[in-house]
Each structure stands twice: as C-alpha cells, then as structure tokens.
Coordinates of C-alpha atoms and ligand atoms in Angstrom, one line a residue:
X1 CA 10.1 40.6 -27.2
X2 CA 7.1 40.5 -25.0
X3 CA 5.7 36.6 -23.8
X4 CA 5.1 35.2 -20.7
X5 CA 7.4 32.1 -18.5
X6 CA 4.2 29.3 -18.0
X7 CA 5.9 27.4 -15.4
X8 CA 5.5 24.1 -14.8
X9 CA 5.5 21.8 -11.3
X10 CA 3.1 19.3 -10.7
X11 CA 1.0 19.4 -14.0
X12 CA 3.0 17.6 -16.9
X13 CA 0.8 18.0 -19.4
X14 CA -0.1 20.4 -22.1
X15 CA -3.6 19.3 -22.3
X16 CA -6.5 21.1 -20.6
X17 CA -3.8 23.0 -18.8
X18 CA -5.5 26.9 -18.4
X19 CA -2.4 28.5 -17.0
X20 CA -0.6 27.7 -20.7
X21 CA -3.7 28.1 -23.2
X22 CA -4.1 31.5 -21.6
X23 CA -0.9 32.8 -22.1
X24 CA -0.6 31.6 -25.5
X25 CA -3.8 33.0 -26.1
X26 CA -1.6 36.9 -25.0
X27 CA 1.5 35.9 -27.4
X28 CA 4.2 33.9 -27.3
X29 CA 5.6 31.7 -23.9
X30 CA 8.4 30.4 -22.6
X31 CA 7.6 26.8 -21.2
X32 CA 10.0 26.1 -18.2
X33 CA 10.4 23.6 -15.8
X34 CA 13.2 24.0 -12.7
X35 CA 14.9 21.5 -11.3
X36 CA 14.9 22.5 -7.6
X37 CA 18.2 21.1 -5.6
X38 CA 16.6 22.7 -2.9
X39 CA 13.1 20.4 -3.2
X40 CA 14.8 17.8 -4.1
X41 CA 16.9 17.5 -0.4
X42 CA 14.2 17.4 1.3
X43 CA 13.5 14.1 3.7
X44 CA 9.9 13.4 1.9
X45 CA 11.1 13.3 -1.8
X46 CA 12.8 10.0 -3.8
X47 CA 14.4 9.0 -6.3
X48 CA 12.0 7.3 -7.3
X49 CA 9.9 10.3 -7.9
X50 CA 12.5 12.2 -9.8
X51 CA 12.9 9.9 -12.3
X52 CA 8.7 9.3 -12.9
X53 CA 9.4 13.1 -13.3
X54 CA 11.6 12.9 -15.8
X55 CA 9.8 10.5 -17.2
X56 CA 7.6 13.1 -17.8
X57 CA 9.0 16.5 -18.3
X58 CA 10.6 14.2 -21.3
X59 CA 7.2 12.8 -22.6
X60 CA 6.1 16.8 -22.4
X61 CA 8.7 18.2 -24.2
X62 CA 8.5 15.6 -26.8
X63 CA 4.5 16.9 -27.1
X64 CA 6.6 20.7 -27.4
X65 CA 8.6 20.3 -29.7
X66 CA 5.8 18.7 -32.2
X67 CA 4.6 21.9 -31.9
X68 CA 8.0 23.7 -32.8
X69 CA 8.8 24.4 -29.3
X70 CA 10.8 22.9 -26.5
X71 CA 10.9 23.2 -22.6
X72 CA 13.4 25.1 -21.1
X73 CA 14.9 22.9 -18.1
X74 CA 16.9 25.1 -15.7
X75 CA 18.7 23.7 -12.6
X76 CA 18.4 26.0 -9.5
X77 CA 15.9 28.3 -7.3
X78 CA 13.5 29.1 -9.1
X79 CA 14.0 32.8 -7.7
X80 CA 17.1 32.6 -9.3
X81 CA 15.9 31.1 -12.6
X82 CA 13.4 33.6 -12.8
X83 CA 15.9 36.8 -12.2
X84 CA 18.8 35.3 -14.5
X85 CA 15.9 34.7 -16.9
X86 CA 14.5 38.0 -16.5
X87 CA 17.6 39.8 -16.7
X88 CA 17.8 38.1 -20.7
X89 CA 14.8 38.9 -22.1
X90 CA 12.2 40.6 -19.8
X91 CA 9.1 38.8 -19.7
X92 CA 5.4 40.2 -18.8
X93 CA 3.6 37.5 -16.5
X94 CA 4.2 33.9 -14.7
X95 CA 1.6 31.5 -15.6
X96 CA 1.5 29.0 -13.0
X97 CA -1.1 26.5 -11.5
X98 CA -1.9 26.9 -7.7
X99 CA 0.5 24.2 -5.8
X100 CA -0.6 22.7 -2.5
X101 CA 2.6 21.2 -1.5
X102 CA 5.0 20.5 1.7
X103 CA 6.5 23.5 3.6
X104 CA 8.8 24.1 1.3
X105 CA 7.2 24.9 -1.8
X106 CA 5.1 26.8 0.6
X107 CA 7.9 28.6 1.2
X108 CA 9.1 28.5 -1.9
X109 CA 5.6 30.0 -3.2
X110 CA 6.3 33.2 -1.5
X111 CA 9.5 34.2 -1.9
X112 CA 8.4 34.2 -6.1
X113 CA 5.4 35.9 -5.0
X114 CA 7.8 38.6 -3.0
X115 CA 9.8 38.6 -6.9
X116 CA 6.9 39.0 -9.3
X117 CA 6.2 41.6 -6.4
X118 CA 9.8 43.3 -7.0
X119 CA 10.2 42.9 -10.7
X120 CA 7.0 44.2 -11.8
X121 CA 5.9 40.8 -13.2
X122 CA 2.0 39.6 -12.4
X123 CA 1.9 35.8 -11.4
X124 CA -1.7 34.3 -12.0
X125 CA -2.4 31.0 -10.7
X126 CA -5.3 28.9 -11.9
X127 CA -6.7 25.7 -9.6
X128 CA -5.2 22.6 -10.8
X129 CA -8.8 20.6 -9.6
X130 CA -11.2 21.2 -7.5
X131 CA -9.1 22.7 -4.0
X132 CA -10.3 25.8 -2.9
X133 CA -7.4 28.6 -2.3
X134 CA -8.8 30.4 0.9
X135 CA -11.8 28.8 1.1
X136 CA -13.6 30.4 3.7
X137 CA -17.1 27.4 3.6
X138 CA -16.4 23.9 4.2
X139 CA -20.3 23.7 3.2
X140 CA -20.2 25.3 -0.1
X141 CA -16.6 23.0 -0.8
X142 CA -18.8 20.5 -2.6
X143 CA -20.3 23.0 -5.3
X144 CA -16.9 24.7 -5.7
X145 CA -15.9 20.9 -6.7
X146 CA -18.9 19.7 -9.1
X147 CA -18.5 23.5 -11.3
X148 CA -14.8 22.8 -11.3
X149 CA -15.5 19.3 -12.9
X150 CA -18.5 20.2 -15.4
X151 CA -16.3 22.9 -16.9
X152 CA -15.0 22.4 -20.5
X153 CA -11.7 20.7 -20.4
X154 CA -9.2 23.3 -21.9
X155 CA -7.6 23.4 -25.1
X156 CA -5.3 24.7 -26.5
X157 CA -6.0 27.0 -29.7
X158 CA -2.5 28.4 -31.1
X159 CA 1.3 28.0 -29.3
X160 CA 3.9 30.4 -30.3
X161 CA 7.3 30.0 -28.2
X162 CA 10.4 32.0 -27.6
X163 CA 13.7 30.7 -28.5
X164 CA 14.7 29.5 -24.7
X165 CA 17.7 31.3 -23.8
X166 CA 19.7 28.1 -22.5
X167 CA 20.7 24.8 -24.4
X168 CA 19.0 22.1 -22.8
X169 CA 20.9 21.0 -20.1
X170 CA 21.6 17.2 -19.0
X171 CA 19.0 15.7 -17.2
X172 CA 20.2 15.3 -14.0
X173 CA 21.4 11.5 -12.2
X174 CA 19.7 10.6 -9.5
X175 CA 22.9 11.2 -8.1
X176 CA 23.2 15.0 -9.2
X177 CA 20.3 16.0 -6.6
X178 CA 21.6 13.6 -4.0
X179 CA 19.3 11.4 -3.5
X180 CA 19.4 7.6 -1.9
X181 CA 20.0 5.8 -5.3
X182 CA 17.7 3.5 -4.3
X183 CA 15.1 2.6 -6.4
X184 CA 11.5 0.4 -6.5
X185 CA 13.0 -1.9 -9.5
X186 CA 8.8 -2.6 -10.9
X187 CA 7.8 1.3 -10.4
X188 CA 5.4 2.7 -12.3
X189 CA 6.9 5.0 -15.3
X190 CA 6.1 8.4 -16.1
X191 CA 4.8 10.3 -18.9
X192 CA 0.9 11.3 -20.4
X193 CA 1.0 8.8 -23.0
X194 CA 1.3 5.9 -20.0
X195 CA -0.9 7.5 -17.7
X196 CA -4.0 7.4 -20.4
X197 CA -3.3 4.1 -21.3
X198 CA -3.3 3.4 -18.1
X199 CA -7.1 5.6 -17.8
X200 CA -8.3 3.9 -21.0
X201 CA -7.3 0.0 -19.9
X202 CA -9.0 0.6 -16.2
X203 CA -12.2 2.1 -18.0
X204 CA -12.2 -0.1 -20.5
X205 CA -11.8 -3.2 -18.6
X206 CA -10.4 -2.9 -15.3
X207 CA -13.2 -0.8 -13.8
X208 CA -15.1 -4.1 -13.5
X209 CA -13.1 -6.1 -11.1
X210 CA -12.9 -2.5 -9.0
X211 CA -16.0 -3.4 -6.9
X212 CA -14.2 -6.9 -4.7
X213 CA -11.0 -6.0 -5.9
X214 CA -9.3 -3.1 -4.3
X215 CA -8.8 -4.4 -1.1
X216 CA -6.9 -7.4 -1.4
X217 CA -3.0 -7.0 -2.0
X218 CA -3.9 -9.8 -4.4
X219 CA -6.8 -8.1 -6.3
X220 CA -5.6 -4.7 -6.2
X221 CA -2.7 -4.0 -8.3
X222 CA -5.0 -4.5 -11.3
X223 CA -8.4 -3.3 -9.9
X224 CA -7.3 -0.5 -8.8
X225 CA -7.3 2.9 -11.5
X226 CA -2.9 2.7 -10.7
X227 CA -3.7 6.2 -12.1
X228 CA -2.3 8.6 -9.0
X229 CA 1.7 8.8 -9.5
X230 CA 0.2 10.7 -12.7
X231 CA -2.4 12.6 -11.0
X232 CA 0.2 13.8 -8.2
X233 CA 2.5 14.6 -11.2
X234 CA 0.0 16.4 -13.7
X235 CA 0.2 14.5 -16.3
X236 CA -3.6 13.8 -16.4
X237 CA -5.9 16.6 -15.2
X238 CA -8.3 15.5 -12.4
X239 CA -11.1 16.7 -15.0
X240 CA -10.2 15.0 -18.2
X241 CA -10.1 11.7 -15.7
X242 CA -13.8 12.9 -13.9
X243 CA -15.5 13.2 -17.5
X244 CA -13.9 10.4 -18.9
X245 CA -15.4 8.2 -15.7
X246 CA -18.9 10.1 -16.7
X247 CA -18.8 9.9 -19.7
X248 CA -18.2 5.9 -19.2
X249 CA -21.1 5.7 -16.5
X250 CA -23.3 7.2 -18.7
X251 CA -22.8 4.1 -21.2
X252 CA -22.6 1.9 -18.3
X253 CA -26.4 3.1 -17.7
X254 CA -27.3 2.8 -21.1
X255 CA -25.9 -1.0 -21.2
X256 CA -26.4 -1.5 -17.5
X257 CA -22.6 -1.9 -17.3
X258 CA -20.1 -2.1 -13.9
X259 CA -22.0 1.0 -13.1
X260 CA -21.5 0.3 -8.8
X261 CA -17.5 0.0 -9.5
X262 CA -17.4 3.5 -11.1
X263 CA -19.6 5.3 -9.0
X264 CA -16.6 4.0 -6.1
X265 CA -14.0 5.1 -7.9
X266 CA -15.4 9.1 -9.0
X267 CA -15.8 8.3 -5.4
X268 CA -12.2 8.7 -4.8
X269 CA -11.7 11.1 -7.3
X270 CA -13.5 13.5 -4.9
X271 CA -11.8 12.4 -2.0
X272 CA -8.7 13.2 -3.9
X273 CA -9.3 16.9 -3.8
X274 CA -11.3 16.3 0.2
X275 CA -8.0 15.2 1.2
X276 CA -6.3 17.8 -0.1
X277 CA -8.1 20.5 0.4
X278 CA -7.0 19.9 4.4
X279 CA -3.6 20.8 4.0
X280 CA -5.0 23.7 1.4
X281 CA -6.3 25.2 4.6
X282 CA -3.5 24.0 7.8
X283 CA -0.6 23.2 6.0
X284 CA 0.7 22.9 10.0
X285 CA -0.9 19.3 9.6
X286 CA 1.9 18.1 7.6
X287 CA 3.9 19.2 11.3
X288 CA 1.7 19.3 13.3
X289 CA -1.7 17.1 15.2
X290 CA -4.7 18.3 13.3
X291 CA -6.3 18.2 16.9
X292 CA -3.4 19.7 18.8
X293 CA -5.2 17.8 22.4
X294 CA -3.3 15.0 21.3
X295 CA 0.1 17.1 21.4
X296 CA 2.7 14.9 23.3
X297 CA 0.4 11.5 23.1
X298 CA 3.5 9.7 21.3
X299 CA 6.4 12.2 20.9
X300 CA 8.1 11.2 24.1
X301 CA 7.8 7.4 23.4
X302 CA 10.0 7.3 19.9
X303 CA 11.1 3.7 20.1
X304 CA 13.6 3.5 16.9
X305 CA 14.2 -0.2 17.2
X306 CA 10.0 -0.4 17.1
X307 CA 10.8 1.9 13.7
X308 CA 13.7 -0.3 12.2
X309 CA 11.7 -3.0 12.5
X310 CA 8.8 -1.9 10.3
X311 CA 10.8 -0.2 7.7
X312 CA 13.0 -3.8 7.1
X313 CA 9.9 -5.3 7.2
X314 CA 10.7 -7.5 10.6
X315 CA 7.6 -6.5 12.7
X316 CA 7.3 -10.8 12.7
X317 CA 3.8 -9.9 11.6
X318 CA 3.5 -11.4 8.2
X319 CA 0.8 -9.4 6.6
X320 CA 3.0 -6.5 7.8
X321 CA 5.9 -7.3 6.2
X322 CA 4.8 -8.8 3.0
X323 CA 3.7 -5.6 2.6
X324 CA 6.6 -3.7 2.8
X325 CA 8.3 -5.9 0.9
X326 CA 6.1 -5.4 -2.0
X327 CA 6.3 -1.5 -1.5
X328 CA 9.6 -1.9 -2.0
X329 CA 9.5 -3.4 -5.0
X330 CA 6.5 -1.8 -6.4
X331 CA 6.1 1.5 -4.8
X332 CA 3.0 0.6 -4.4
X333 CA 0.4 -1.0 -2.0
X334 CA -3.6 -0.1 -2.0
X335 CA -5.1 2.2 0.6
X336 CA -6.2 -0.6 2.9
X337 CA -3.2 -2.1 3.3
X338 CA -1.3 1.5 3.5
X339 CA -3.7 1.9 6.1
X340 CA -2.3 -1.3 7.8
X341 CA 0.8 0.1 8.0
X342 CA 0.2 3.2 9.5
X343 CA -2.8 1.7 12.0
X344 CA 0.5 -1.0 13.6
X345 CA 3.1 2.3 13.5
X346 CA 0.9 4.0 15.1
X347 CA -1.2 1.9 17.6
X348 CA 0.7 -1.6 18.6
X349 CA 3.9 -0.2 17.7
X350 CA 3.1 3.3 19.0
X351 CA 4.6 5.7 16.8
X352 CA 4.4 9.1 15.7
X353 CA 3.0 9.4 12.1
X354 CA 5.5 11.9 11.1
X355 CA 8.6 9.7 10.9
X356 CA 6.8 7.0 9.6
X357 CA 5.4 9.5 7.2
X358 CA 8.5 10.1 5.6
X359 CA 9.5 7.3 5.4
X360 CA 6.1 6.3 3.4
X361 CA 6.2 9.1 1.4
X362 CA 9.9 8.2 0.3
X363 CA 8.3 4.5 -0.3
X364 CA 4.9 5.6 -2.3
X365 CA 5.3 7.0 -5.8
X366 CA 2.1 9.0 -6.1
X367 CA 3.3 10.6 -2.9
X368 CA 0.9 13.6 -2.4
X369 CA 1.3 15.8 0.1
X370 CA -2.3 16.7 0.9
X371 CA -3.6 13.4 0.7
X372 CA -0.9 11.4 2.6
X373 CA -0.4 13.6 5.7
X374 CA -4.2 14.1 6.1
X375 CA -4.3 10.2 6.0
X376 CA -1.4 9.9 8.2
X377 CA -3.0 11.8 10.7
X378 CA -6.7 10.0 10.3
X379 CA -5.0 7.1 10.4
X380 CA -2.9 7.5 13.6
X381 CA -6.4 8.9 15.8
X382 CA -4.9 12.6 16.4
X383 CA -7.4 14.4 13.2
X384 CA -10.1 14.4 16.2
X385 CA -12.6 13.9 14.4
X386 CA -12.5 10.4 13.0
X387 CA -13.9 6.9 14.1
X388 CA -10.6 5.3 15.7
X389 CA -9.9 2.6 13.4
X390 CA -7.5 -0.2 14.2
X391 CA -6.4 -3.0 11.5
X392 CA -5.2 -6.4 13.0
X393 CA -2.6 -7.5 10.7
X394 CA -3.7 -10.9 11.5
X395 CA -7.7 -10.3 10.6
X396 CA -6.3 -7.9 7.5
X397 CA -4.7 -11.4 6.1
X398 CA -7.3 -14.2 7.4
X399 CA -10.1 -11.7 4.8
X400 CA -7.6 -10.4 2.3
X401 CA -5.3 -12.8 1.4
X402 CA -7.2 -16.8 2.8
X403 CA -4.6 -19.2 1.1
X404 CA -1.8 -17.3 2.0
X405 CA -0.8 -16.1 -1.6
X406 CA 0.2 -12.6 -0.7
X407 CA 1.9 -13.7 2.2
X408 CA 4.3 -16.7 0.6
X409 CA 4.5 -14.3 -2.4
X410 CA 6.8 -11.5 -0.3
X411 CA 7.9 -13.3 2.0
X412 CA 9.8 -16.6 1.0
X413 CA 11.0 -17.9 4.0
X414 CA 6.7 -18.4 4.7
X415 CA 6.9 -20.7 2.1
X416 CA 8.2 -23.7 3.6
X417 CA 5.5 -22.4 6.7
X418 CA 2.0 -25.1 6.7
X419 CA -1.2 -23.0 6.2
X420 CA -2.0 -23.7 9.8
X421 CA 0.4 -21.5 10.9
X422 CA 0.7 -18.6 8.2
X423 CA -1.0 -15.7 9.9
X424 CA 0.6 -16.5 13.3
X425 CA 4.1 -18.4 12.6
X426 CA 5.4 -17.0 16.6
X427 CA 2.8 -20.2 17.3
X428 CA 3.9 -22.8 15.9
X429 CA 4.9 -26.2 17.8
X430 CA 8.9 -26.2 18.1
X431 CA 8.5 -29.6 16.0
X432 CA 6.3 -28.4 12.9
X433 CA 9.4 -25.3 12.8
X434 CA 12.1 -28.4 13.1
X435 CA 9.9 -30.4 10.2
X436 CA 8.9 -27.4 7.7
X437 CA 12.6 -25.9 8.6
X438 CA 11.5 -23.2 9.2
X439 CA 12.9 -21.6 13.1
X440 CA 11.2 -17.9 14.4
X441 CA 13.0 -16.1 15.7
X442 CA 16.3 -17.6 12.6
X443 CA 14.6 -17.4 9.9
X444 CA 11.7 -15.4 10.2
X445 CA 11.5 -12.4 13.3
X446 CA 9.5 -12.9 16.4
X447 CA 6.7 -10.0 16.6
X448 CA 8.0 -6.8 18.0
X449 CA 5.4 -6.9 21.1
X450 CA 2.3 -8.8 21.4
X451 CA -0.1 -7.4 19.0
X452 CA -3.2 -7.8 21.4
X453 CA -1.4 -6.0 24.4
X454 CA 0.1 -3.2 23.2
X455 CA -2.6 -2.6 20.4
X456 CA -5.1 -2.6 23.6
X457 CA -2.9 0.1 25.5
X458 CA -2.4 2.5 22.6
X459 CA -6.5 2.7 22.3
X460 CA -6.9 3.2 25.7
X461 CA -4.1 6.1 25.7
X462 CA -5.4 7.4 22.9
X463 CA -9.3 7.4 24.6
X464 CA -8.3 8.7 27.7
X465 CA -6.9 11.9 25.8
X466 CA -9.9 11.9 23.7
X467 CA -12.0 12.1 26.5
X468 CA -10.7 14.8 27.8
X469 CA -12.9 17.7 28.1
X470 CA -11.0 20.4 26.6
X471 CA -9.9 18.0 23.9
X472 CA -13.7 17.0 23.5
X473 CA -14.6 20.9 23.6
X474 CA -12.0 21.7 20.3
X475 CA -13.4 18.8 18.2
X476 CA -16.1 20.8 16.1
X477 CA -13.8 23.7 15.4
X478 CA -12.3 21.3 13.3
X479 CA -15.6 19.4 12.0
X480 CA -16.2 22.5 11.2
X481 CA -13.3 23.3 9.4
X482 CA -12.5 20.5 7.2
X483 CA -15.3 17.8 8.2
X484 CA -16.6 15.9 5.3
X485 CA -20.3 17.1 4.7
X486 CA -23.3 14.5 4.4
X487 CA -24.3 14.2 0.6
X488 CA -20.7 14.3 -0.3
X489 CA -20.0 11.0 -2.7
X490 CA -19.1 8.1 -0.7
X491 CA -19.6 9.8 2.7
X492 CA -23.0 7.6 4.0
X493 CA -20.0 4.6 3.5
X494 CA -16.5 4.5 4.7
X495 CA -15.3 7.9 3.3
X496 CA -11.5 7.0 5.2
X497 CA -10.9 5.4 1.6
X498 CA -11.6 1.7 1.1
X499 CA -14.4 -0.5 0.4
X500 CA -17.3 -1.5 3.2
X501 CA -16.9 -5.1 4.5
X502 CA -20.7 -5.5 3.8
X503 CA -20.8 -4.3 -0.1
X504 CA -17.8 -6.0 -0.9
X505 CA -18.4 -9.8 -1.9
X506 CA -17.1 -12.6 -0.7
X507 CA -15.2 -14.2 -3.3
X508 CA -10.9 -13.2 -3.3
X509 CA -10.0 -14.5 -7.1
X510 CA -7.2 -12.4 -8.9
X511 CA -9.0 -10.8 -11.6
X512 CA -7.6 -12.3 -14.9
X513 CA -5.9 -9.3 -16.3
X514 CA -2.6 -10.5 -16.0
X515 CA -1.6 -9.2 -19.4
X516 CA -0.7 -5.8 -18.3
X517 CA 2.2 -4.6 -16.9
X518 CA 0.9 -3.8 -13.5
X519 CA 0.3 -6.9 -12.2
X520 CA 3.3 -7.6 -10.0
Ligands
FAD601 C1 -1.1 6.2 4.8 C2 -2.3 6.6 2.9 C3 -1.3 7.6 3.2 C4 -1.5 7.5 1.1 N1 -0.8 8.6 0.4 C5 -1.2 9.2 0.0 C6 -0.3 9.5 -1.1 O1 0.8 10.2 -1.4 N2 -1.1 9.9 -2.5 C7 -2.1 9.5 -3.3 O2 -2.5 9.2 -4.6 N3 -3.2 8.3 -2.2 C8 -2.1 8.6 -1.2 N4 -3.2 7.9 -0.3 C9 -4.4 7.2 -1.2 C10 -5.0 5.8 -1.4 O3 -4.0 4.8 -1.0 C11 -3.7 6.0 -3.2 O4 -4.7 7.2 -3.6 C12 -4.1 4.7 -4.4 O5 -3.9 3.5 -3.4 C13 -3.6 5.1 -5.1 O6 -4.3 3.7 -5.4 P1 -5.0 4.2 -7.7 O7 -4.9 5.6 -8.2 O8 -5.0 2.8 -8.2 O9 -6.6 4.8 -6.6 P2 -7.9 4.4 -7.1 O10 -8.8 3.1 -5.9 O11 -8.2 4.0 -8.4 O12 -8.0 5.8 -6.8 C14 -8.2 6.9 -8.2 C15 -7.5 8.1 -7.4 O13 -8.4 8.8 -6.4 C16 -7.4 9.4 -5.6 N5 -8.1 8.4 -4.1 C17 -8.2 7.3 -4.0 N6 -8.4 6.8 -3.2 C18 -7.8 7.9 -1.9 C19 -8.2 8.1 0.0 N7 -8.2 7.2 0.7 N8 -7.7 9.3 -0.4 C20 -8.0 10.3 -1.0 N9 -7.9 10.5 -2.7 C21 -7.8 8.8 -2.8 C22 -6.2 9.0 -6.0 O14 -5.8 10.4 -6.7 C23 -5.8 7.4 -6.5 O15 -5.2 7.6 -8.4 C24 -3.0 6.9 1.1 C25 -3.6 6.7 1.6 C26 -3.0 6.1 3.0 C27 -4.0 5.4 3.8

C-alpha cells in the first residue's frame, strides 16, 4: 500500500491545508497528530493550551469522519511514532506545514528530518502563512507576504484514507501530560466552527468597534477579533482571514462602512507574520537578547519578591493587578494591557523578560512563540532597534478605565475605595481608609517599589547601555535583519501593535455586544 502521512501540528483544519491537499492528490493519506509528552513538559506549555488543542482535534476528527476517514492520534515522541508506523506499513512521504515553534520543536524537526533521510521518506513542508524560511533579504519580505495571501485558498478535490493501524487512544487528561491543572474558567474553546463563528461576528458586526475599542480592557474583549488562539493553533488559516477581511473591505468601500477598523485589523494580520519571521530568522531570540549588547543588564538582579508580586497580582498598582486577575480568569488580554504588564515587569520591577515570558506564555491561551518572544523583548527594550516604551500603569488607568469599572470589576476590595483614590490608593489618608474600610497594606497591597523612582532608574540604566559605542554600532545589522520597512502596513503609525493615541476617539464606552460570550 503506498500512502502518505499528513502530520498535523499547529494547523488543525482541513481547509486551506496545502500538505493535505497535495498528499490527497497523490493517493491515500493517513492524517496523524502526535501528542508529544516532551513538548507538553516544556516551561511554556499549559493545561489551557492542551484543552484548546484537544477540542480542535475532536472537531478535526469529526470533519475527517464526515469524509469517511479519521484522525490517527498517537501519544509518544514523533520519531518513535513515525518509526512504529513505518514498521507496520511503510509510507512514501511525510507532509506537513512549516512550524516556527520554540527551541524544542526546532530540535524535534531536526530529528524528524534525520529519520526521514535514513528511511528514504520524502519529507515535504509547505509555508503556513507569510513567514519565509531561509529568508535572505528583509527588503523583499513584504512582497512574499502579499504573494502568499493573494494565492487562492487550497481546496480538497478528493480524499481517500488508509485504515489507521491503531485504535484511537483515550484523550489524555491534563494530569496525564503532567501539566499544572489550573485552567482559566472563562477561556475560549477550540475547534474550527468556533473560529469561523468569531470571524463571522467580527467582520459582520464587532469590527465596527475595532478602531477606538482595542486599547481599553473594557471594550477590547468584544472589539478585538479574538481570533488569536484560532490562528495560533491553525483552526483557521491566516490566508482565509486575510481574504475574508479584504472582501469586506471592498464591500465597505462600496458602502462607505467601517473601512478604517478593517484596515487597522489588516495591519495586525500583517504583523502576525512580521513578528514570527523574527523568530524564524533568529531562533535564539527565545533565549538571548536580540541585541547582545544588553546581555548582563538585568540578569544578575533577578528579584523573586518582585516576580511573585506580579504573578500573584499584588504589585499594589490596581491597573496591573486587575489585568493579572482578568488574565487568570480568561486567558486573554488586549495588546496594550499585555504591553503594560511587560513594561512594569521590565522597568520598575527590573525583571528579565525570559522568566516573565514563561509565566505569560502559560497565561495566554493564544501563545504563539514568534509573536510572544519578539514582543517580550521589544517591550523590555532588548531588541536595540525599538524606541523605549514605558507604560505608566497609573496613566493607563486614567486613559483606559477613567471611571474605574475595570479595576473594580477585577479587584473586589477596590469597590469600597472612593473614586479619587482608585488608581493610587496608597495615597489615601488614614481616616479615609478607615471610613471606606480598606486598609492599604492589609486589604490591598502597598506598591512593591516607588513607581517614579524605580522607572527613572531603570530607564537610566537601559539608556546608559544604549549609549555605549559598541551597542550603537551593532544596531544597524539588527535593523537590516529584523526591522520593519517603510510602507509596511501600520509602520507609519505605531508598529508595536496598538492604536496611536491620536487616532483613538475620546469615548471610552463599552461597545454594546453583550450577547457574545466574549464579554467577560
Ligand atoms: C508581551 C506580549 C505578548 C504577546 N504574545 C502574543 C502571543 O503569544 N500570541 C499572539 O497571538 N499575540 C500575542 N501578542 C500580540 C497581541 O496582544 C495579541 O495578538 C492580541 O491581543 C490577540 O487578540 P485578538 O486576536 O483579538 O487581536 P486582534 O487585534 O483582533 O488582531 C488580529 C490578529 O493579529 C495578530 N496580532 C494582533 N496584534 C499583534 C501584534 N502586536 N503583533 C503581532 N501580531 C498581532 C494576532 O494574530 C491577532 O489574532 C502579544 C503582545 C504582547 C505585548
């Protein structure tokens, strides 16, 4: 029997799946997903990721069964599984999407490549989105992205299966994979039908709130698309989202509706690949400062008390602690609040990005290594090519939660604190503390450090390093390899991923989309 194995990873769909379509065109296929214990043991893995993947696999299996086949699931290391399969029924080829994952998947792919070579199996990989493997020149990257997104989505013409050699295993529970059992109770669920539902509701309705709604954590849960976890696990293809958005933009042109919101959203779809490309081109950025001139800046000063306060949501800055509470409950935060958390960690708390990054990778349901580690470094000031961006949590609270709805929602003790002290409760005079029944240091934490002094010192240390001649000299090569280029969507505004304050309308009202379960 000649057949090909289609190996599913972070591409849990049948639609617009080039490796599957090509294998199916050539003959019978075996659709394989490997649950790798070593991958789930990595410090960036979390129970919520596995549950989302499991739901997506179940949906995928259902779709395959409707085509007369099923998904072959195996628990084990990929090389061992391939070897076992090959002994039972030798296969001609292994088809998969390219993956820009963490250091572990990189090493695993090297081992898979070696195994294929030794066993005469042709391993073919296809790009998933606009990330280019072995990119030589960043100047031509945008052209690649446009060309990929303009190609027609891949449709399956015929699909025939070989009988899976093993019965389907029981789906491992969280504990079987050795994962910490904590799961945000209000996390999003996996599976392509849910991803398609979000895409539809966003394009038809919610995108009207995108512009002006994405910065405040009050409006962002419904104003943002909420597609990130579906893009991270590939239940939707980025190309189908890009093409659907462009089709809506064309209709918006015709009807004069909501063009700016959709255009701002399109920039993010572009940035998705722009950031992942950085990790693809430089896998070491998961582990080391992108600009090595910043090595040793924060490393020797690791402060476990500061880290604990951040993780427990007890920094004493209400906006920060409320964001941590929301993240624990939902597995999601909007861009600006993610950036604020990292900025607080990197500047006043002076924490190195790597440990903070592992903690956040587990908190974010949509953990995507290429975006995540690039953003961690950018917000911590270690790329050497981005302007220092320090988010003051008191200013963020005034700008994005002026009436304190968010802070009071997530920090019940703050409900008794009067408006005027809400964002700096440590300044409350003792008689007011007594009157409202909230004692600072007992009912709510005191700030871990003095925000102004600690931030000023942190910036001075970073800028001191930046001013060194060798550090300045090394910058050009990084810009050449990783920098965004003029003309890239959104680059003229704020290419860090947020709205520019100038384009954000003044209103901070929550959009009226309360029916959606996205509304926390
Ligand atoms: C420290 C930090 C870590 C982050 N880690 C991740 C991560 O692990 N996974 C992840 O998907 N996003 C990450 N982001 C980017 C961004 O915050 C999320 O993509 C966004 O909040 C997801 O919600 P959404 O899908 O509703 O976004 P939307 O605003 O609707 O955007 C649509 C899609 O565009 C992409 N996108 C949006 N903003 C960015 C951005 N700034 N950079 C790159 N791509 C973007 C995402 O794929 C997103 O799903 C991180 C940001 C920061 C500051």
